[in-house]
Short mmCIF file of N, CA and C in Angstrom, two decimals:
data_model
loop_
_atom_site.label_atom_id
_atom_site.label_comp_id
_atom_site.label_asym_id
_atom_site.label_seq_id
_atom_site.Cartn_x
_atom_site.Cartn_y
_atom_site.Cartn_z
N UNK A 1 0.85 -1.18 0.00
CA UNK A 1 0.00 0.00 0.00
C UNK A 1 0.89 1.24 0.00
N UNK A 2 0.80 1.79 -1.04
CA UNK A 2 1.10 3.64 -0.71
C UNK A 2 1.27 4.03 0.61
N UNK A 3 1.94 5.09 0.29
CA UNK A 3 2.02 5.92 1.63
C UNK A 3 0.37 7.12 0.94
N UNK A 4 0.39 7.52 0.23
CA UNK A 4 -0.66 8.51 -0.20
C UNK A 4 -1.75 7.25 -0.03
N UNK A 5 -2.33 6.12 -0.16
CA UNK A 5 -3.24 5.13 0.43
C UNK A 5 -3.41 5.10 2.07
N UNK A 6 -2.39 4.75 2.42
CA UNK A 6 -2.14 4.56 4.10
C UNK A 6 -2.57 6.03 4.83
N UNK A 7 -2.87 7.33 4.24
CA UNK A 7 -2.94 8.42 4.80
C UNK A 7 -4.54 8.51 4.32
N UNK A 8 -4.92 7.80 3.44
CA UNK A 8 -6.50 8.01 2.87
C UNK A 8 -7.46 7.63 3.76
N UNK A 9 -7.14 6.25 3.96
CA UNK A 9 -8.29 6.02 4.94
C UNK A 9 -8.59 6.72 6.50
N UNK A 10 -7.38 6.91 6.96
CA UNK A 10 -7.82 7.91 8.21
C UNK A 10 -8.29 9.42 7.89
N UNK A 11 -7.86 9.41 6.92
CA UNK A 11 -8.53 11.10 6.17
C UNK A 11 -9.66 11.37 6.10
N UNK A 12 -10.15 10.49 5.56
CA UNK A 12 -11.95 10.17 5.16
C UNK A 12 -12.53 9.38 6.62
N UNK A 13 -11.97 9.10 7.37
CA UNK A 13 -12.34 8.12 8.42
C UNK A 13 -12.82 9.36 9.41
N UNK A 14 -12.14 10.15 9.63
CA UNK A 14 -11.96 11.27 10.51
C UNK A 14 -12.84 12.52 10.07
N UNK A 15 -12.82 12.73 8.59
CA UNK A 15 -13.52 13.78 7.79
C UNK A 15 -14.94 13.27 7.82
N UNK A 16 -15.12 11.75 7.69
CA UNK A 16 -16.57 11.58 7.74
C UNK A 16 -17.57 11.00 9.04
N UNK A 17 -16.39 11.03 9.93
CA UNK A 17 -17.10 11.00 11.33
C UNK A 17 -18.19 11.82 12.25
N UNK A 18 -19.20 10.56 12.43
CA UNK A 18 -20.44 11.85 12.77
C UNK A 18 -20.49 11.26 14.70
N UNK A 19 -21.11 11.77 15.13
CA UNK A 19 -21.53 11.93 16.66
C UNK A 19 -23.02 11.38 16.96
N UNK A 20 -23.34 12.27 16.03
CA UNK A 20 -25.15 11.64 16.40
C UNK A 20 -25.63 10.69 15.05
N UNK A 21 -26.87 11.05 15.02
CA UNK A 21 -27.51 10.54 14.18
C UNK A 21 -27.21 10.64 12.81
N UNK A 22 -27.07 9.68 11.54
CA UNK A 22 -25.87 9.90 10.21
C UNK A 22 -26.68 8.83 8.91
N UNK A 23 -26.38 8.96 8.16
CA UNK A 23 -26.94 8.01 7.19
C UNK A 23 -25.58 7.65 6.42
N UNK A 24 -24.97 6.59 5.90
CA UNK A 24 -24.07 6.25 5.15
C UNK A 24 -24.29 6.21 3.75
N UNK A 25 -23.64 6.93 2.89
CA UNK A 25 -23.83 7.02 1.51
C UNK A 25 -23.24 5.98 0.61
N UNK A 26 -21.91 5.48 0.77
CA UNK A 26 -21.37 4.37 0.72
C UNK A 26 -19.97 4.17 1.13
N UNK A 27 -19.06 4.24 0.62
CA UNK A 27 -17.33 4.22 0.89
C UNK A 27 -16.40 4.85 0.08
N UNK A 28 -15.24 5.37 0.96
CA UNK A 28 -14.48 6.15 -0.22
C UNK A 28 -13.94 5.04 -1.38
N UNK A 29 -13.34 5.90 -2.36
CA UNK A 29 -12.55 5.29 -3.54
C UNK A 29 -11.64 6.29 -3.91
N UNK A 30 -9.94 5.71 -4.03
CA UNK A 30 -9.29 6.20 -4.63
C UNK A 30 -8.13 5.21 -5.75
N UNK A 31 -8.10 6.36 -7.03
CA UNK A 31 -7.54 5.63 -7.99
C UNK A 31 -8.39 4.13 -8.33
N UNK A 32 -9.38 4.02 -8.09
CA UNK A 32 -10.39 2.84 -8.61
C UNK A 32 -10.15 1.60 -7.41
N UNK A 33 -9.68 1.93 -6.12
CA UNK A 33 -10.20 1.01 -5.02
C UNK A 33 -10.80 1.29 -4.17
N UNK A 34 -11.91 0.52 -3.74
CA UNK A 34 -12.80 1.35 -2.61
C UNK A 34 -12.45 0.67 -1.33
N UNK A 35 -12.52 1.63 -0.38
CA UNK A 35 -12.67 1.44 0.88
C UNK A 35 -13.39 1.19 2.01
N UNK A 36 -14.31 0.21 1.91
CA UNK A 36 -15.07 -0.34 2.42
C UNK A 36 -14.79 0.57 4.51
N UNK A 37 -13.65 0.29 4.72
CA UNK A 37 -13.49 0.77 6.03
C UNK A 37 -13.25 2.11 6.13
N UNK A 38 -14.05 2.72 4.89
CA UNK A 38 -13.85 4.50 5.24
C UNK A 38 -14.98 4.73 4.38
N UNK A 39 -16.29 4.40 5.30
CA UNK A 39 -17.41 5.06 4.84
C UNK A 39 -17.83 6.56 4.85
N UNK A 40 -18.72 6.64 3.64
CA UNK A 40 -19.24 8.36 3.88
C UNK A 40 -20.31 8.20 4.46
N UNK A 41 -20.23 9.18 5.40
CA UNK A 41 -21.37 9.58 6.71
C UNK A 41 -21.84 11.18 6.02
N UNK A 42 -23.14 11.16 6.40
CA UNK A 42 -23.44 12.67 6.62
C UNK A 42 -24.13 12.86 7.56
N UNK A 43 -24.14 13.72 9.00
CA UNK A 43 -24.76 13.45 10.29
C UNK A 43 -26.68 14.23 9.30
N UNK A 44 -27.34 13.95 10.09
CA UNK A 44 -28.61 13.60 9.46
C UNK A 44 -29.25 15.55 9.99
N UNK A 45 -28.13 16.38 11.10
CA UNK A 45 -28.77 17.27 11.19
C UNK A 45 -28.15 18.42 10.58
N UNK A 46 -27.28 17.85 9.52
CA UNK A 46 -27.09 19.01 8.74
C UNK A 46 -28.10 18.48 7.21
N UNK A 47 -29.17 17.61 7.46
CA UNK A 47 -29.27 17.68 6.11
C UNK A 47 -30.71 18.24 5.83
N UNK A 48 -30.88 19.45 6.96
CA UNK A 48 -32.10 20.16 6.95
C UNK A 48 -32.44 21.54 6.33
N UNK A 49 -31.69 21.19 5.65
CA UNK A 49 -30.73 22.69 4.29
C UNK A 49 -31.22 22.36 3.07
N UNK A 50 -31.33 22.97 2.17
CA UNK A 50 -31.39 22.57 0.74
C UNK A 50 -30.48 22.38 -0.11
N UNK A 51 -30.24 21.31 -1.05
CA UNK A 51 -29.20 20.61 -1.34
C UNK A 51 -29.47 20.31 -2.99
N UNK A 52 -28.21 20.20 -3.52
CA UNK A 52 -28.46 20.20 -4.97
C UNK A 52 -27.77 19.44 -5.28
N UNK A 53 -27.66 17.98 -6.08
CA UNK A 53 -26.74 17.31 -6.97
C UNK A 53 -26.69 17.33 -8.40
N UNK A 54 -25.65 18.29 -8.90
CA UNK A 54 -25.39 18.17 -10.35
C UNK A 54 -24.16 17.61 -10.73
N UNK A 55 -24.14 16.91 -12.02
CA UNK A 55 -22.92 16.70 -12.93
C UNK A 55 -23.63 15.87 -13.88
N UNK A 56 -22.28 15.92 -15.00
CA UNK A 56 -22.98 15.27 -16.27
C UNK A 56 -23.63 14.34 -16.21
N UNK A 57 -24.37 14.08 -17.37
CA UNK A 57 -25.17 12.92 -18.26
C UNK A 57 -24.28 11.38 -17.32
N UNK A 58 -24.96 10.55 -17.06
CA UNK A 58 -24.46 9.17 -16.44
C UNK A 58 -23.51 9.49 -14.89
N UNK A 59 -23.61 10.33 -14.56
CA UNK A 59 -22.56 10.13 -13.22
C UNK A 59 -23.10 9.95 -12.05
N UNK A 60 -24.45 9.53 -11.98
CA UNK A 60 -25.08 8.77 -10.83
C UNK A 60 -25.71 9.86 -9.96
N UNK A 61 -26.30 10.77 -10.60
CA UNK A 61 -26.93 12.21 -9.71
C UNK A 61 -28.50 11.38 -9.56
N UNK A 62 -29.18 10.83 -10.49
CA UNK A 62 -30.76 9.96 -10.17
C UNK A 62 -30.27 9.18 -8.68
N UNK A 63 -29.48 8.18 -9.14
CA UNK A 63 -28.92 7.19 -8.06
C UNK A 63 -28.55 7.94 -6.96
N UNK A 64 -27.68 9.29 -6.83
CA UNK A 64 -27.71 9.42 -5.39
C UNK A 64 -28.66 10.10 -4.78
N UNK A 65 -29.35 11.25 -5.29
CA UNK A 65 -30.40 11.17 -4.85
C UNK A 65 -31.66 10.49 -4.71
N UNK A 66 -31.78 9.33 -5.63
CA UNK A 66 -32.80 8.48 -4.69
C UNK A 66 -31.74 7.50 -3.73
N UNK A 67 -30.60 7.37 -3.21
CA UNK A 67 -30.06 6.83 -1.97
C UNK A 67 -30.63 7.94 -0.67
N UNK A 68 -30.01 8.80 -0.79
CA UNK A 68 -30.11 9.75 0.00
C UNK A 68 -32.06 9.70 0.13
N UNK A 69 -33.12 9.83 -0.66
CA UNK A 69 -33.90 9.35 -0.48
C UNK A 69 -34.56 8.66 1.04
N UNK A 70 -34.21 7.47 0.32
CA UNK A 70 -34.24 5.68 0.88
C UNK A 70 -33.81 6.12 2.71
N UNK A 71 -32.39 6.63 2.41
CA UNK A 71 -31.77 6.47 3.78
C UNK A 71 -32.51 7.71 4.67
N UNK A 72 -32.76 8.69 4.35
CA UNK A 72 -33.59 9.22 5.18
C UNK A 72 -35.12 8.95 5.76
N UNK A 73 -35.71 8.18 4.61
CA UNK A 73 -36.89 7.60 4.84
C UNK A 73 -36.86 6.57 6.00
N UNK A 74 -35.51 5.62 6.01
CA UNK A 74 -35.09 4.40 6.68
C UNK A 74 -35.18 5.20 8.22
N UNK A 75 -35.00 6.94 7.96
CA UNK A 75 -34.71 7.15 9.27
C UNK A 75 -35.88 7.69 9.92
N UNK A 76 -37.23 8.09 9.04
CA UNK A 76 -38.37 8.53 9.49
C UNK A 76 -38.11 9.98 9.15
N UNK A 77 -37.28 10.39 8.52
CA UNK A 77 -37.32 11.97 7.97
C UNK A 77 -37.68 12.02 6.45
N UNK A 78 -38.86 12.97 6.61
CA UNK A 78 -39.56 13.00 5.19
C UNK A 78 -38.68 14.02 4.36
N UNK A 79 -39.13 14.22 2.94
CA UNK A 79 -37.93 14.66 2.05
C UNK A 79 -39.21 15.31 1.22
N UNK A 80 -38.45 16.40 0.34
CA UNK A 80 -39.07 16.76 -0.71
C UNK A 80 -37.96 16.60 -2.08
N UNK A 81 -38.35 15.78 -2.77
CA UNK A 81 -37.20 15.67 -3.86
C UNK A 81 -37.91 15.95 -5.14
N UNK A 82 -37.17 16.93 -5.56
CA UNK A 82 -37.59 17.60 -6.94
C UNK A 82 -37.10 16.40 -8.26
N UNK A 83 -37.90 15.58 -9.15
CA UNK A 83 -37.45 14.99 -10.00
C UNK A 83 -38.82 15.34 -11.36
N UNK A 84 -38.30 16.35 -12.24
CA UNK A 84 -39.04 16.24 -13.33
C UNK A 84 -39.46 15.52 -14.21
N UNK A 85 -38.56 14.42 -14.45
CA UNK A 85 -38.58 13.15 -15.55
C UNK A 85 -39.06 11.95 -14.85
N UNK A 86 -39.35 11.90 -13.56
CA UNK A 86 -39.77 10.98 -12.88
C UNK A 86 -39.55 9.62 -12.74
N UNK A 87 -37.87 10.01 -12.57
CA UNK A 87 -36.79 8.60 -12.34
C UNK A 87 -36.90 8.13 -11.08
N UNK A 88 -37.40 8.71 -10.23
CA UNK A 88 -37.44 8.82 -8.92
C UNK A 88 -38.93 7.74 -8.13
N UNK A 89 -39.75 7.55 -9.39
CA UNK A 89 -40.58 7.07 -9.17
C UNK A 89 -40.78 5.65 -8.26
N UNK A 90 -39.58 4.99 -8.71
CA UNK A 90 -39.48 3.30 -8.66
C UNK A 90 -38.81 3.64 -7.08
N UNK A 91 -38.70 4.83 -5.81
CA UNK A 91 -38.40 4.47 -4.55
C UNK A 91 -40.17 3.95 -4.10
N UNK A 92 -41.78 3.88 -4.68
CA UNK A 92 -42.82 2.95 -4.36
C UNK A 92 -42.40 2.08 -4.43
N UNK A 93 -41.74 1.41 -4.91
CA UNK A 93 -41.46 -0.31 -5.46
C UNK A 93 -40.36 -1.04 -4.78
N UNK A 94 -40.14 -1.83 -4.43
CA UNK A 94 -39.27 -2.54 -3.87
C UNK A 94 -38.27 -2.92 -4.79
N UNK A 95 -36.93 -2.80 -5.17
CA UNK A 95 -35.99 -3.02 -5.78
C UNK A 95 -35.97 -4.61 -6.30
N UNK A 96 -34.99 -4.86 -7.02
CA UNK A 96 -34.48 -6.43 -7.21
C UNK A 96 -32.71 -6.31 -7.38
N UNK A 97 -32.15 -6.81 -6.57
CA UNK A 97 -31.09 -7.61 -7.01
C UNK A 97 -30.53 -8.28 -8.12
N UNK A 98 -29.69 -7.66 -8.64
CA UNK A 98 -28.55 -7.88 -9.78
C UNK A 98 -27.12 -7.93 -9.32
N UNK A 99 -26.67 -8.85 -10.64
CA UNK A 99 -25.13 -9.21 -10.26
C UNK A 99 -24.26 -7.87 -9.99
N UNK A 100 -24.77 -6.98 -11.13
CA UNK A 100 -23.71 -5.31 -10.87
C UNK A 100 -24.29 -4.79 -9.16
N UNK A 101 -25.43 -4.74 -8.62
CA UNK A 101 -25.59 -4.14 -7.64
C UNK A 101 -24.99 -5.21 -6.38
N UNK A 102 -25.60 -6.62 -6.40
CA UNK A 102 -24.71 -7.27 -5.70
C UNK A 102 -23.15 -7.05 -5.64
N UNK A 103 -22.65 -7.16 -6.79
CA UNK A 103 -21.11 -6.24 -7.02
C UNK A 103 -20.79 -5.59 -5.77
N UNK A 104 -21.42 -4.30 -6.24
CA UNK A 104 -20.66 -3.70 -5.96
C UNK A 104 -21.24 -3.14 -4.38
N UNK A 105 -22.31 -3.43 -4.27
CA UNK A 105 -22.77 -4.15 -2.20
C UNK A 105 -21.34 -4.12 -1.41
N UNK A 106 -21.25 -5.84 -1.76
CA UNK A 106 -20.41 -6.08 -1.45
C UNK A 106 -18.90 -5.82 -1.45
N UNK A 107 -18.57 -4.80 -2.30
CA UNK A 107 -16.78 -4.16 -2.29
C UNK A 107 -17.54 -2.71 -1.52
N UNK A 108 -18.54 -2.36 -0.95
CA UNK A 108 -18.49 -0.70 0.00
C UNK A 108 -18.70 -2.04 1.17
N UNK A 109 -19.28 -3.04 1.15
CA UNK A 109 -19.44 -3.42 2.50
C UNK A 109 -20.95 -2.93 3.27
N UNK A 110 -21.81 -2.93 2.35
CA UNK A 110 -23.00 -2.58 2.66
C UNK A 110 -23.58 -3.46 2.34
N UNK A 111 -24.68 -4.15 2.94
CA UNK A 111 -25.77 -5.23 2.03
C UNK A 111 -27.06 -4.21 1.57
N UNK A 112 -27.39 -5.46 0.11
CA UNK A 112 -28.50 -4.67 -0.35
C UNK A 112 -29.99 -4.80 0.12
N UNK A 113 -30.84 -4.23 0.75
CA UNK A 113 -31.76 -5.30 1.75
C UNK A 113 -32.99 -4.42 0.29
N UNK A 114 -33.50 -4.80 -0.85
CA UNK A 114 -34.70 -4.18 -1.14
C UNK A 114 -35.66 -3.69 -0.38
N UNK A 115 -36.38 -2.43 -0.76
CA UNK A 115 -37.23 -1.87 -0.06
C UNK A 115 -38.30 -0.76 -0.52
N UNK A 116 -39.83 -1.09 -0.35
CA UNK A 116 -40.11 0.25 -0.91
C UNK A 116 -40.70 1.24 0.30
N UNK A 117 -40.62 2.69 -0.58
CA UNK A 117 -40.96 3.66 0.75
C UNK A 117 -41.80 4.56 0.30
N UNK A 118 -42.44 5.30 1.48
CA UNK A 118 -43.48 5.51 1.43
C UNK A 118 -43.65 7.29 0.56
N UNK A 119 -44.27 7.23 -0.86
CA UNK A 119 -44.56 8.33 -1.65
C UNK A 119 -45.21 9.41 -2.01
N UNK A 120 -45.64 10.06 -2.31
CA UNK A 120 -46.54 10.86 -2.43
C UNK A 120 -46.23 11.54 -3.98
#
C-alpha cells in the first residue's frame, strides 16, 4: 500500500465522522479502489438545508439522490425531492437484485436489503 493510500483512509475516516444521528452514503474510492473501512457519513442534522446534486449525463446524480432518499426515509425523515422526468418514481417499489448491484454491495461493505418507501 502507498504511503498517499495509508494516509487516505484515516482522512476520510476522521472527515466523515459523525456523533449523532448519520446516514451512510457508501465508501471512499481512490484511484479505482474502494474502501469499504472509510465510509461516507453525513450526520442527518445538517441535512435540513437545501441541497443540490449536479454533474454530467451518467454520473449517478438519479442514483444518489434516490439513496439519500431511501436512507432518510429508513430514518423517518420525510424529504421533498424535486425529480421532473420521474426517475425517482421506482423508490414505491421494492428493488431487485442484480449481479452489478450485488457487485458492488459487497466491495463498500454494505448489504442490499430491497425496499419500498413511502410516496406521495
Amino acid at each position: 500500500m502507498s504511503v498517499k493510500n495509508a494516509k487516505f483512509v484515516p482522512f476520510i475516516t476522521e472527515g466523515f465522522h459523525c456523533e449523532q444521528a448519520f446516514i451512510t452514503l457508501g465508501a471512499a474510492e481512490l484511484e479505482g479502489a474502494i474502501y469499504a473501512d472509510a465510509p461516507i457519513n453525513i450526520a442527518l442534522k445538517t441535512l435540513n438545508r437545501h441541497g443540490l446534486i449536479a454533474g454530467a449525463t451518467g454520473t449517478g446524480k438519479t442514483k444518489t439522490l434516490q439513496l439519500v432518499g431511501e436512507l432518510l426515509s429508513r430514518q423517518g425523515v420525510p424529504c421533498l425531492l424535486m425529480d421532473i422526468k420521474g426517475d425517482l418514481s421506482g423508490l414505491a417499489a421494492a428493488g431487485t437484485a442484480n449481479e452489478k448491484i450485488t457487485e458492488r454491495q459487497s466491495k463498500i461493505g454494505i448489504p442490499f436489503n430491497p425496499s419500498a418507501f413511502p410516496t406521495e
